[in-house]
Structures are given as structure tokens and as C-alpha cells.
């Protein structure tokens, strides 16, 4: 059959067929990880209450913060101790807060970067920085860069999937392909939806059976073949016509993957009956099927934004802890832990000082903090059971082995086999890259 | 990133430069510095220790990169390739020439130079010259069917009808094609088509970016309609452009939607310079432009113009209507605040009173003598899950009562002090004051106790609280109020409701800019950081585009002067002529249509572009006549056939030996075409945007363009993201698009409607279908294929029609 001949002829990366860029420019060298799962605790996880213990805060609770004042988002008050206890875990003795009891059991798998810093203390710019490498909108997201750079391992699924019950702050800008071809845009799926029809547009035909469609495709092949013959040599058109076959196959294969009820009850139970848990389980299945990057937002808007009451972090962690631990466990169990890079983090951290401005009601919260925060890595190509870098004695500002967001991005790309300085795209006369003009690979965290 | 000192900074040798070394610097050395050094080093000063002209070995810069210096090794990430080190050596040997930023009056780039004297241009002769030099043979003229389809899509975005082809076929006169072109240019669909190209540049959308959905701009369409109308009326391009920068006439104010339907001064600066001048001035926001002669100061000179211009909703209603509406809205705000404050204060007083009975509620076995509702709330609370505070453990009713009394008293005192800190009601109503005022609050555990007893319900950040035991809100507090207070509550409620019910629909308005009351210069934001401001710079045009020192703008914001300056520069005509060329040939003479700077593509036919630009100005900036000159060439009418011999010499068809194939209709043309052939297209022009539902049968340009969530079908076919200006559509062809053709209900509906238009037996209907969709008769084997399909599918005509309508012959333009 003709379309199969064409398929054979062009082989390779059909799912990503784009006129402009049929072949992916990467990888540049052998990758350590084949895929990324980015668990985004949107809103801003507080480092001093989770992975960066600061005993000094207990001693100086309620006292003013010494030293020069750094820019914060709102009026900042005195130092405030963490309401949560820390303990050391695993052989590595990595300290983890009591609000992550299950994740703490996997301490030896975690690579905790405590010296993250970013540029702008508002959610919008920092979300853009973490996702797209720039404070302003208009740049492609990391998932878009990865799929542009590496193509996909599964032609029947989108290469970059974003899961959220609804939308985080800024929404689609965070998975935008911007000036990269639209094929590389993240496919946003609502974790609160269940039917595949709601997840992938046009995946089902309301009226026609697969048999009827097969007959349509056969006719279409012959018509297109006749037209192509008249045109002469047009390889791009040939490739485009071949993508029909892929589309046909997607109709039967894709819905299967999104149906998490296929997982045994025992597995589903560990992820919990919560949207973030379902997102983590779906991420596992998508990663298993070769999706290049899956991003799971913890929730709509910005749940981790505990301005009011830092104790709410324990409720948030309660929902996050089980699914993350289960995901790490299942990746191991399915033999995927070593080549799946898991990133756990936020757009920024929180101040060690109390925030008690007239906007808040409880008066026990923390403000945004871009000067120092924590991101946790696990799996594909990173060392487990280590803490890298440090904030000052209060947990306010990264001071030792500082890691800018661009450095984190350079490292993620490196683990995926891409040189962040060579993964470029020419737009409006300039070569752009994810890390703008910055970024250094953080070598000490590499396994 | 920190600027690291090497003991010297790169670049500041004021050397006069002979031409060749300057070119060598621009071609080899500047890119090298940009790539290898500029991450850490500034390019503005170069000390004599760093570079000793003529002597690389004595230059620290060379020693560092060649790794011969005792300590200094640059770049720290690893040694440069030998070829680059050799380039640096050659550059220093030849005198380490750095061309200074071009002095005023001395153009640095071909694109900035003056245009030739205008004269009628023979486009074909100019193209032939370069083609002949390259030994390319141009393709023959395409047949009339192909040509009609091509030009009809290019000028109107719609498919031609069989009748139009018949008329064109029948016309044997030499100007038959010119008549077709004139007909199409006179069609209202021309403006709709070319407005959409313009709206791509203008990053047009009908709403404002939001997290999960747009805030619609119900009046944005007035800008879209202004563009369509201006193009249909062939408003001279200089007027068209000026109106979008600094409209003054009332009938043109809608044009300022170009500026106002965006996000702030930086965005306005970017879209204005990119669209009209084809320059990426925005690069200079954080650093001197690395390639073009645009210093950061110039960026802030222009920014001052836009910062002195404020977004203004220009009402299309009389003053009294506007004032009445604004006053009414303010009264609603005030009434709302008054009602909320009343309930707040009453609820607080009530809770405080009730809290004094806490011990009774704790010890009571029944509700006797107590309020039954509160009693029930207490019972539920005591049975409920673990508390966030420890105060109910190991206590007695008396001790607990005392604690509650003390906490409520503390809280009351704090509230009063906080009220003073905020500056009373005014501060309380002002979000920024509240944001920057540090207030007192209860210790957290005491807060939790107070909250459980008295707080109103809240729902924030993954945590919700249902309301305290003693809390009674707007709906339930009345039973506790004395008659006098109750009457007051009713009055406040009534007042608000009356105001809300009588608020008139907002008057229509235009999204415009107007000059600020006090126009002001901007200060340079060092490395783009608005919290780190440097010197103030006067408002003026880009230095590199001025013949002499740029004159400061003096009238208002300076926007009108900016428009004059833009339209007075030859770059502006070059850029628009190139855009029109790109719209017809698929690629511009300058392939990077919005970047005519150093990093943009070089023109394939520079003399032709210049001549066309000069003629365009001399011809009164008429876009329609420019279209006509371009599409009436032999080059435009060539066939798109592939010839191996030509392809070997010029595979990208830069010298135009054939017409460029358009492999897929763009999103709008595709949707409009499906409607058109199905006989379903509603050709009504203008008006408010509507969602692109299956039942919306008007042209796609009138559909709602969302910033937050683009229409999924448009996005699927590479509709550009309206948060970025798009100089050209990307064209992707992938399986998700194929799913659209297979399964989308819109396609199925149009196939069904199309089927309804066909009459006669199957063979006749197949012939009609081919004529309408492909403008040709089917070949015999095609009829056989069709009949076979219909037979196998039990006469499923819509299924057959769907195949014909999704075949490449329909969706591509050759």
C-alpha cells in the first residue's frame, strides 16, 4: 500500500514532522536521561520548612533579620522559625522535614540543590524564568526546546505533555513554543478530565467507524499519489501525506495510555485520590511510552504560595509526599529510574522572615524569595543522597555554589544529551537558546 | 551575570579604520567576542594593556586565549578553537581595528542608506539578470487554472469559483490577467486577507492574557475593522502607519489599537520598531545591541516616548454619558465597601459578646437557655477532627473562658492599632498601602483558636476554613441585630442592589494612547533592571537612523515626531515593500522580514528592493498598486514545477526560477475555503468577534482571537501566538492536523453541506465536485475511483466529499 511505502521511505521521526525542521538537531552527546518529569510545586515551596534546615531560626525567632535588606515583594517582618521538625534520613543522612515522611524514606535518591536563585520576586516572571529561561513572555519553554532538540520516541503521542487540574498562573505561556514551530508546544491535559476525547482533540470520530475511515484513507492515498506525481519531486509533501497513517494509528493507541484505570488498584491507591497524584501516575505512564517531557503542576493557580500561614505547607506536603515517593518507587520498579530525570521544585522559595502585611489575615506566612531556594533532582544521571550548595545561616540568600535557574536548565539539557549553548534557534535574525546568555552545567551533581 | 573585571574591559581603542580590517572585525571578530566573551565582559572599553595593535604576543588578550599568559586563561570554560585564535592574531596584527559606532550621517548598513531616484521598475528584467548570471532557466507560465487559484488565494484568501475560471478562460485579451487582479483588489475580501497578515505583525488579539481565560476586550474589533477598511480603501501606507503610531484625526483613533492592545511601553516600543523599521530594537533593552548600531541609551530614548503615552479608553459617547457611567461605578464600589464594613464590624462585636459565654457552651448538655445553633456548632466542633491549637487539652471551662477573653481583648487592641497604622478607612481600601504595612497579629496558636471561634470563612491557597463558631455573616447576622441596626443593614443592601440593577451597559470605546499630562524622559535601566536606574536620556529617534545628532522630541510624548521620523526614513518603505513581496512569493527579498539589521538575511535582489521602495514612495505609498506591479510580473505567473538542473544550482529558489509551492493553506484560508466550497460562507463584514464555533460561518478573521487559549483548530494549523509579533507563519504538517481532517465535526459538516450542493447521478456529481474543489474535470480513473468508493460505502457521499476536501490538491496551492 502506498502510504506504507512512503512511511518506509522516510523512516524516522514522523510524529514531529514539521516542514521547517524535520530532523532534530540533537542529541549532541550520549544522554544520561531520556526523559524529564518535572513536578512543579507552583506558588513557591519554602526551603527552610522542607529541605534546607536552619537551626539559627529557632534561636532568633521573632528577632529582626540582621544585615542589609534584600528586595522582597511586600513588607517583611522578623525572622520566624519553622513550625516543622527536621530529621536525617537514609545512609546519606540527608535532612528532610517531617512534612515529607514518605519522600524522606527515599532520601538516598534525592539530590537537593539548596543554592538556587532567580531574578524577579513575582510569580509571573519567575515562572517564566524557570520554564522558559527569561523573565518576560515570548520565549519557548524547556519542554519545547527538548522536543525540538531531541524529537520524540513515540510518534503516536505528543512529545511534551503538561498536566494540571486546570491552569497554573500564566497558564499556556509556561509551555509555549513561542517562535519554535508549533509542533513543539506542550500539550496541556486536564487531570480532572478522564475521557481521552477531552484530552486529545479530534481523537475520536463521532460518526464513522475505523473501517469506514480505513476506506477513506485508502482513497485519499490514491488521490494524493496522483497529485504528487504531477508536482514532481516534493519530499516535504510526501512526508506530510505519510502522517495520515500516524494519525490513524493514534486514534487507537493514544486513548489507552491516558486511561489510568488500567493500572492495578494497588498502584492507584499509592498515588491517592487527588489530582496531583493522578497527574504523577499519568506522568509515569506517559514517560513509559516515550514522551520526552511531562510536567505536572501541583494544582491550579499557585497552591504553595503560603503568604498567610506557613503551616498550610504541611497540608500541601501531605498531598505531594505520597505521589512523589510512589513515582520514584515505580520508576525504579519499572527500570526507568536511571534514565528518567525527575525535577521537584517551584518558581522560587520563601523568606525566612514572617510576612504579616495588611493583605494577610493569619500573620504566620512567608513572602516570595528569589535570592535563595531549593530544587530537588532525582534519577537520570544525578547523584543521590546529596545536598549541593548552601544558603546563608538564615536560609535567605544562596551563598555557596550558587545555582542560577539558567544553570539548572543547562544541567537538565546536559543530562538529556544537549549542549545548552548549541541548542539554538534563529528567530528574527538572532540565535536564541533556553539559557539566554547564561548557564553553566552544575557538574558536581552529575553521577 | 556579574561583569567580571579582567583588569581591563574589552574595546575602546579609538582607531581610525581602513575598510578591510573593519569588515574583518564585523565578520569574524565581533561575532567571536559576542559568542565567547560578552557573557562576562562588556564591549565598550579596551585598555592598551589588553591589546597592543600590531603585536599579538604582547597583548594580554591574545596571551590569555592562546594560553601563553602566566596566570590568565580565557575563556575559563576551555581553549578556543585554533581558527578563532588565529583570527584574533590576524586582527591584532592588522592593527586591532574596531569600527566605531557609525558616526551620524554615515550609514552602517545597506538597509539604512538612501534610496535611488524613483523610476518605473522592470521587475522581470532585474530578476532575469541575476537568474541568467546563475545560468538558471525560468519555468514557463503556469496554466490559467493554477494562476487564478494562486492569485485569488494570495489576494483574498478564498478559492476561485468555476465561473470565475470560465470567465478568465474565455477572455483572450492580453490584459485578461490584469482584469482578474483588478477585480480581486477591488473585492472587500482583499482587505480581510491582508489585514490578517498585518494583525500577525500587530500581535492582535481580542482579549487580555489571563491565567486560565482571557479578559475579553469587547472593543478590540474596532481596530481590526479599521485595518480592514484602511486596506480596502487603499489608504496610503504612510497615513496607515502614522495613524497606528500617533493618530490625531477622530476617524483614525481606532488605529491606536496597534499600540494599546498589548502589554505596556516596552511591548509598544518593540512592536512599533519591529513592524515599521524591521529592527530588533528591543535587544538594546539590557545591553547595547550586539550587532546593530543601537545603543541602550537609544532604547530608553524611545521608551520615554511610550512611557509618556498612556493607554486610554477613548469613549464613543458624549461626556455626560461617560461621566454618569464612571460615577455610577464608583457609587457601587462605595456601597459595596460600606455594606462589607458594616457586616464586618457587627460580626466582630457579636462574636466578642458571644465569646463571653464560651464556658456555658462547653459545659452545657443541652441547648436549654443557649442559642441552639451555636450549641450545635459547638457540639460539631468538639466532635470534629484534631484542632490546630492545643488549648482545649488539659483545661477547665473557667480557665478556657479566661483565655478566650484575653485573646479577644488582645485581638481587639491589635485591630484598633492596625487600623491606625493603615491610615484608617482610606488605607484599608488601598491594596498597595496594605501590602507595604506591617501589621500586628496574634501568635499563631492563639490565632487558630480565635479563628475557630470568630473568623469569617476563607478559601486560600489549598486551605479552606468554613467560618468560626460565633461568626455570622451577611446572610445570617440579621437575627442578632437590634431593629435599628437591622434597618441600617437593609438600607445598605437595598442601596447596593439598586445601584447594581441600574448600572447601564458600558458605552463603546476605542483602545487608544494619549499623551501623559507630564511627558517625561526615561532613565536607562542598567542591564534591563528597572530597580537599577542610570542616567536620564532625552526622547529622540534612533541615532543610527539620523543624519546628524538626533533632535530631542518636544511635542507632547513625541509620538507624532517619532512617526515623522519613521516615515521619513527609507528603511520604512523597504520593509513594507518586502512584506508585500513575501506575501506573494512566499519569501521576501529579505528573508527575515522583521529584521533588516546586521543579523537579518541579506537581500537576494538589493537593487530591485531599493527601486521598488523608491517607486512605492513616488507612487504615493499605494499598497494596491504595489500588489498589482508584483503579481503582474512573469515571475509571479511561473509554474511551480521542479526541474533538477535548476534545483542543483539554486535549491532554495532564491533567484526565483519557479513559483514557490505553498504546501498547505494557512488556518484561515483553510477554514474559509471549506465554508466557501460548501456554499456556507457568510460574507458579512466587520463587527464584534465571535467564537469560532461550528455554526460560525463568517470569515475566520472575524473569529475571536484569544491570547490565553488560542482556538485549538487555529493553533493546530500554526496560527501565530498573539503574544509575539509574527513576521511569517511557520508551516507544520503533522498527524494532529490529519486527525482534524479525519474527525473534526466542522469538516464533516462542511462535507455534508457540500454534498447537498451537488445534483444528478453519481458520475455527474463527481464531475461537479471536481470542478468546484479543483477547478478541473476529473480524469476517467478518478471517476472510477469515486464510483467504487461510493459503491463500497453504500453511497456515503459525505464520506467521499470529505476525502476530496482534505486531499492535498485542495489544501495546497501550487
PDB file of N, CA and C in Angstrom, chain A residues 380-409:
ATOM      1  N   UNK A 380      17.779   9.999  36.542  1.00  0.00           N
ATOM      2  CA  UNK A 380      18.681  10.019  35.390  1.00  0.00           C
ATOM      3  C   UNK A 380      19.931  10.867  35.472  1.00  0.00           C
ATOM      4  N   UNK A 381      21.014  10.280  35.913  1.00  0.00           N
ATOM      5  CA  UNK A 381      22.314  10.931  35.791  1.00  0.00           C
ATOM      6  C   UNK A 381      22.695  11.869  36.913  1.00  0.00           C
ATOM      7  N   UNK A 382      21.893  11.953  37.990  1.00  0.00           N
ATOM      8  CA  UNK A 382      22.318  12.803  39.105  1.00  0.00           C
ATOM      9  C   UNK A 382      22.652  11.947  40.329  1.00  0.00           C
ATOM     10  N   UNK A 383      23.514  12.505  41.186  1.00  0.00           N
ATOM     11  CA  UNK A 383      23.907  11.800  42.408  1.00  0.00           C
ATOM     12  C   UNK A 383      22.745  11.807  43.395  1.00  0.00           C
ATOM     13  N   UNK A 384      22.532  10.686  44.058  1.00  0.00           N
ATOM     14  CA  UNK A 384      21.500  10.646  45.085  1.00  0.00           C
ATOM     15  C   UNK A 384      22.099  10.934  46.451  1.00  0.00           C
ATOM     16  N   UNK A 385      21.244  11.245  47.412  1.00  0.00           N
ATOM     17  CA  UNK A 385      21.670  11.430  48.791  1.00  0.00           C
ATOM     18  C   UNK A 385      22.647  12.567  48.987  1.00  0.00           C
ATOM     19  N   UNK A 386      22.504  13.623  48.207  1.00  0.00           N
ATOM     20  CA  UNK A 386      23.437  14.729  48.399  1.00  0.00           C
ATOM     21  C   UNK A 386      22.709  16.060  48.481  1.00  0.00           C
ATOM     22  N   UNK A 387      23.317  16.975  49.232  1.00  0.00           N
ATOM     23  CA  UNK A 387      22.854  18.353  49.219  1.00  0.00           C
ATOM     24  C   UNK A 387      23.948  19.157  48.562  1.00  0.00           C
ATOM     25  N   UNK A 388      23.572  20.018  47.624  1.00  0.00           N
ATOM     26  CA  UNK A 388      24.563  20.810  46.910  1.00  0.00           C
ATOM     27  C   UNK A 388      24.305  22.283  47.156  1.00  0.00           C
ATOM     28  N   UNK A 389      25.369  23.024  47.421  1.00  0.00           N
ATOM     29  CA  UNK A 389      25.241  24.465  47.617  1.00  0.00           C
ATOM     30  C   UNK A 389      24.626  24.786  48.966  1.00  0.00           C
ATOM     31  N   UNK A 390      24.623  26.060  49.315  1.00  0.00           N
ATOM     32  CA  UNK A 390      24.070  26.440  50.611  1.00  0.00           C
ATOM     33  C   UNK A 390      23.563  27.867  50.576  1.00  0.00           C
ATOM     34  N   UNK A 391      22.556  28.106  51.413  1.00  0.00           N
ATOM     35  CA  UNK A 391      22.100  29.476  51.645  1.00  0.00           C
ATOM     36  C   UNK A 391      22.821  30.002  52.880  1.00  0.00           C
ATOM     37  N   UNK A 392      22.631  31.287  53.171  1.00  0.00           N
ATOM     38  CA  UNK A 392      23.256  31.863  54.364  1.00  0.00           C
ATOM     39  C   UNK A 392      22.652  31.243  55.626  1.00  0.00           C
ATOM     40  N   UNK A 393      23.100  31.680  56.800  1.00  0.00           N
ATOM     41  CA  UNK A 393      22.690  30.982  58.032  1.00  0.00           C
ATOM     42  C   UNK A 393      21.195  31.048  58.290  1.00  0.00           C
ATOM     43  N   UNK A 394      20.510  32.017  57.627  1.00  0.00           N
ATOM     44  CA  UNK A 394      19.068  32.134  57.831  1.00  0.00           C
ATOM     45  C   UNK A 394      18.253  31.444  56.731  1.00  0.00           C
ATOM     46  N   UNK A 395      18.948  31.013  55.678  1.00  0.00           N
ATOM     47  CA  UNK A 395      18.222  30.386  54.559  1.00  0.00           C
ATOM     48  C   UNK A 395      17.622  31.403  53.620  1.00  0.00           C
ATOM     49  N   UNK A 396      18.226  32.603  53.612  1.00  0.00           N
ATOM     50  CA  UNK A 396      17.641  33.682  52.829  1.00  0.00           C
ATOM     51  C   UNK A 396      18.256  33.777  51.437  1.00  0.00           C
ATOM     52  N   UNK A 397      19.593  33.740  51.410  1.00  0.00           N
ATOM     53  CA  UNK A 397      20.288  34.064  50.178  1.00  0.00           C
ATOM     54  C   UNK A 397      21.262  32.939  49.874  1.00  0.00           C
ATOM     55  N   UNK A 398      21.291  32.497  48.618  1.00  0.00           N
ATOM     56  CA  UNK A 398      22.266  31.487  48.223  1.00  0.00           C
ATOM     57  C   UNK A 398      23.659  32.099  48.306  1.00  0.00           C
ATOM     58  N   UNK A 399      24.574  31.398  48.975  1.00  0.00           N
ATOM     59  CA  UNK A 399      25.916  31.966  49.121  1.00  0.00           C
ATOM     60  C   UNK A 399      27.013  31.015  48.650  1.00  0.00           C
ATOM     61  N   UNK A 400      26.742  29.731  48.706  1.00  0.00           N
ATOM     62  CA  UNK A 400      27.808  28.787  48.383  1.00  0.00           C
ATOM     63  C   UNK A 400      27.397  27.955  47.174  1.00  0.00           C
ATOM     64  N   UNK A 401      28.290  27.830  46.201  1.00  0.00           N
ATOM     65  CA  UNK A 401      27.987  27.090  44.968  1.00  0.00           C
ATOM     66  C   UNK A 401      26.623  27.482  44.398  1.00  0.00           C
ATOM     67  N   UNK A 402      26.492  28.752  44.165  1.00  0.00           N
ATOM     68  CA  UNK A 402      25.188  29.262  43.715  1.00  0.00           C
ATOM     69  C   UNK A 402      24.776  28.652  42.371  1.00  0.00           C
ATOM     70  N   UNK A 403      23.503  28.354  42.259  1.00  0.00           N
ATOM     71  CA  UNK A 403      22.975  27.774  41.022  1.00  0.00           C
ATOM     72  C   UNK A 403      21.835  28.658  40.524  1.00  0.00           C
ATOM     73  N   UNK A 404      22.103  29.373  39.470  1.00  0.00           N
ATOM     74  CA  UNK A 404      21.051  30.184  38.855  1.00  0.00           C
ATOM     75  C   UNK A 404      20.110  29.254  38.085  1.00  0.00           C
ATOM     76  N   UNK A 405      18.898  29.725  37.868  1.00  0.00           N
ATOM     77  CA  UNK A 405      17.931  28.922  37.104  1.00  0.00           C
ATOM     78  C   UNK A 405      18.526  28.502  35.754  1.00  0.00           C
ATOM     79  N   UNK A 406      19.273  29.400  35.123  1.00  0.00           N
ATOM     80  CA  UNK A 406      19.917  29.037  33.846  1.00  0.00           C
ATOM     81  C   UNK A 406      20.899  27.877  34.026  1.00  0.00           C
ATOM     82  N   UNK A 407      21.550  27.829  35.183  1.00  0.00           N
ATOM     83  CA  UNK A 407      22.492  26.727  35.438  1.00  0.00           C
ATOM     84  C   UNK A 407      21.724  25.411  35.566  1.00  0.00           C
ATOM     85  N   UNK A 408      20.585  25.480  36.247  1.00  0.00           N
ATOM     86  CA  UNK A 408      19.749  24.274  36.375  1.00  0.00           C
ATOM     87  C   UNK A 408      19.310  23.803  34.993  1.00  0.00           C
ATOM     88  N   UNK A 409      18.888  24.754  34.169  1.00  0.00           N
ATOM     89  CA  UNK A 409      18.423  24.397  32.823  1.00  0.00           C
ATOM     90  C   UNK A 409      19.559  23.824  31.983  1.00  0.00           C
TER      91      UNK A 409
END
